Amino acid sequence: MSDHPARAAAAAAHIHDLAEATTDPRNAYASPAEITAVTGSLRELARHLEDALRHLEVHIGRRDDGDWAARDGERPRPYARQAGGAVQSAQAEARNMARALDRAVEALGHITPAP
């Protein structure tokens, strides 16, 4: 077994930590430059998430239907197809998130900090 589940869990924990650390607006971000930097990093995260979801969808599709065993007494269902379709939707949402964050970074790049 690979370490991919652990890596995904660690990434989720880091994002959770960022979300928790920025809940209080009084001390979340020190400057517009910090806001821009975090926005750019989240844009990169969205791009990497899109890639990871694309790879996940490919690997779901490569699995044999026998790999997706039904519960005892149930008829086999198209689990891979259902999961693959859901992952494709998530990938499209990640792509849209990256595009939106591109626009945010572009807009923030035109803001000059107050003296």
mmCIF file of C-alpha atoms in Angstrom:
data_model
loop_
_atom_site.group_PDB
_atom_site.id
_atom_site.type_symbol
_atom_site.label_atom_id
_atom_site.label_comp_id
_atom_site.label_asym_id
_atom_site.label_seq_id
_atom_site.Cartn_x
_atom_site.Cartn_y
_atom_site.Cartn_z
ATOM 1 C CA MET A 1 0.000 0.000 0.000
ATOM 2 C CA SER A 2 1.236 3.482 -0.798
ATOM 3 C CA ASP A 3 1.476 6.441 1.548
ATOM 4 C CA HIS A 4 -1.077 8.396 -0.522
ATOM 5 C CA PRO A 5 -3.860 8.194 2.105
ATOM 6 C CA ALA A 6 -1.507 9.589 4.747
ATOM 7 C CA ARG A 7 -0.334 12.375 2.435
ATOM 8 C CA ALA A 8 -3.909 13.367 1.611
ATOM 9 C CA ALA A 9 -4.798 13.369 5.315
ATOM 10 C CA ALA A 10 -1.760 15.527 6.122
ATOM 11 C CA ALA A 11 -2.695 18.026 3.403
ATOM 12 C CA ALA A 12 -6.233 18.233 4.760
ATOM 13 C CA ALA A 13 -4.868 18.796 8.267
ATOM 14 C CA HIS A 14 -2.643 21.654 7.059
ATOM 15 C CA ILE A 15 -5.562 23.381 5.354
ATOM 16 C CA HIS A 16 -7.658 22.874 8.473
ATOM 17 C CA ASP A 17 -4.888 24.485 10.546
ATOM 18 C CA LEU A 18 -4.790 27.475 8.167
ATOM 19 C CA ALA A 19 -8.563 27.866 8.377
ATOM 20 C CA GLU A 20 -8.467 27.721 12.172
ATOM 21 C CA ALA A 21 -5.560 30.171 12.388
ATOM 22 C CA THR A 22 -7.369 32.749 10.285
ATOM 23 C CA THR A 23 -10.775 32.729 11.973
ATOM 24 C CA ASP A 24 -10.141 35.860 14.048
ATOM 25 C CA PRO A 25 -10.096 38.847 11.669
ATOM 26 C CA ARG A 26 -8.107 40.934 14.160
ATOM 27 C CA ASN A 27 -4.957 38.864 13.726
ATOM 28 C CA ALA A 28 -5.505 36.656 10.677
ATOM 29 C CA TYR A 29 -3.359 38.535 8.182
ATOM 30 C CA ALA A 30 -0.702 41.146 8.903
ATOM 31 C CA SER A 31 -0.666 42.913 5.538
ATOM 32 C CA PRO A 32 -2.092 43.017 2.018
ATOM 33 C CA ALA A 33 1.104 41.296 0.857
ATOM 34 C CA GLU A 34 0.394 38.402 3.208
ATOM 35 C CA ILE A 35 -3.180 38.171 1.906
ATOM 36 C CA THR A 36 -1.883 38.103 -1.662
ATOM 37 C CA ALA A 37 0.692 35.437 -0.814
ATOM 38 C CA VAL A 38 -1.882 33.198 0.869
ATOM 39 C CA THR A 39 -4.293 33.684 -2.037
ATOM 40 C CA GLY A 40 -1.547 32.677 -4.478
ATOM 41 C CA SER A 41 -0.702 29.614 -2.421
ATOM 42 C CA LEU A 42 -4.352 28.578 -2.279
ATOM 43 C CA ARG A 43 -4.510 28.986 -6.065
ATOM 44 C CA GLU A 44 -1.580 26.572 -6.364
ATOM 45 C CA LEU A 45 -3.323 24.227 -3.955
ATOM 46 C CA ALA A 46 -6.409 24.263 -6.205
ATOM 47 C CA ARG A 47 -4.236 23.454 -9.228
ATOM 48 C CA HIS A 48 -2.574 20.564 -7.427
ATOM 49 C CA LEU A 49 -5.940 19.352 -6.181
ATOM 50 C CA GLU A 50 -7.217 19.348 -9.755
ATOM 51 C CA ASP A 51 -4.222 17.235 -10.818
ATOM 52 C CA ALA A 52 -4.646 14.825 -7.910
ATOM 53 C CA LEU A 53 -8.338 14.421 -8.694
ATOM 54 C CA ARG A 54 -7.557 13.745 -12.352
ATOM 55 C CA HIS A 55 -5.081 11.033 -11.347
ATOM 56 C CA LEU A 56 -7.573 9.590 -8.862
ATOM 57 C CA GLU A 57 -10.285 9.404 -11.507
ATOM 58 C CA VAL A 58 -7.927 7.613 -13.907
ATOM 59 C CA HIS A 59 -7.036 5.038 -11.266
ATOM 60 C CA ILE A 60 -10.665 4.512 -10.291
ATOM 61 C CA GLY A 61 -11.434 3.768 -13.931
ATOM 62 C CA ARG A 62 -8.534 1.314 -14.223
ATOM 63 C CA ARG A 63 -9.868 -0.907 -11.440
ATOM 64 C CA ASP A 64 -11.682 -4.073 -12.381
ATOM 65 C CA ASP A 65 -15.346 -4.219 -11.396
ATOM 66 C CA GLY A 66 -14.414 -7.121 -9.128
ATOM 67 C CA ASP A 67 -12.309 -4.710 -7.048
ATOM 68 C CA TRP A 68 -15.484 -2.923 -6.016
ATOM 69 C CA ALA A 69 -17.209 -5.713 -4.107
ATOM 70 C CA ALA A 70 -20.834 -5.277 -3.107
ATOM 71 C CA ARG A 71 -21.985 -5.720 0.474
ATOM 72 C CA ASP A 72 -23.144 -9.186 1.473
ATOM 73 C CA GLY A 73 -26.400 -10.044 -0.241
ATOM 74 C CA GLU A 74 -26.375 -7.032 -2.578
ATOM 75 C CA ARG A 75 -26.079 -7.140 -6.323
ATOM 76 C CA PRO A 76 -22.901 -5.628 -7.756
ATOM 77 C CA ARG A 77 -23.354 -1.994 -8.744
ATOM 78 C CA PRO A 78 -21.276 0.298 -10.930
ATOM 79 C CA TYR A 79 -19.295 1.772 -8.040
ATOM 80 C CA ALA A 80 -16.327 2.756 -10.177
ATOM 81 C CA ARG A 81 -18.495 4.613 -12.670
ATOM 82 C CA GLN A 82 -20.359 6.461 -9.910
ATOM 83 C CA ALA A 83 -17.176 7.343 -8.071
ATOM 84 C CA GLY A 84 -15.403 8.334 -11.280
ATOM 85 C CA GLY A 85 -18.223 10.676 -12.236
ATOM 86 C CA ALA A 86 -18.234 12.286 -8.798
ATOM 87 C CA VAL A 87 -14.461 12.743 -8.900
ATOM 88 C CA GLN A 88 -14.721 14.310 -12.376
ATOM 89 C CA SER A 89 -17.228 16.806 -10.964
ATOM 90 C CA ALA A 90 -14.882 17.609 -8.085
ATOM 91 C CA GLN A 91 -12.032 18.066 -10.563
ATOM 92 C CA ALA A 92 -14.107 20.586 -12.529
ATOM 93 C CA GLU A 93 -14.883 22.448 -9.319
ATOM 94 C CA ALA A 94 -11.171 22.541 -8.428
ATOM 95 C CA ARG A 95 -10.438 23.917 -11.908
ATOM 96 C CA ASN A 96 -13.061 26.627 -11.392
ATOM 97 C CA MET A 97 -11.617 27.384 -7.966
ATOM 98 C CA ALA A 98 -8.137 27.802 -9.447
ATOM 99 C CA ARG A 99 -9.501 30.150 -12.128
ATOM 100 C CA ALA A 100 -11.342 32.229 -9.545
ATOM 101 C CA LEU A 101 -8.217 32.435 -7.399
ATOM 102 C CA ASP A 102 -6.248 33.481 -10.508
ATOM 103 C CA ARG A 103 -8.618 36.421 -10.834
ATOM 104 C CA ALA A 104 -8.267 37.214 -7.133
ATOM 105 C CA VAL A 105 -4.462 37.184 -7.331
ATOM 106 C CA GLU A 106 -4.628 39.419 -10.406
ATOM 107 C CA ALA A 107 -6.889 41.898 -8.608
ATOM 108 C CA LEU A 108 -4.761 41.836 -5.453
ATOM 109 C CA GLY A 109 -1.643 42.453 -7.516
ATOM 110 C CA HIS A 110 -2.999 45.873 -8.435
ATOM 111 C CA ILE A 111 -3.574 46.939 -4.835
ATOM 112 C CA THR A 112 -0.868 48.994 -3.225
ATOM 113 C CA PRO A 113 -0.593 48.907 0.561
ATOM 114 C CA ALA A 114 -1.631 52.021 2.449
ATOM 115 C CA PRO A 115 1.304 54.075 3.733
#
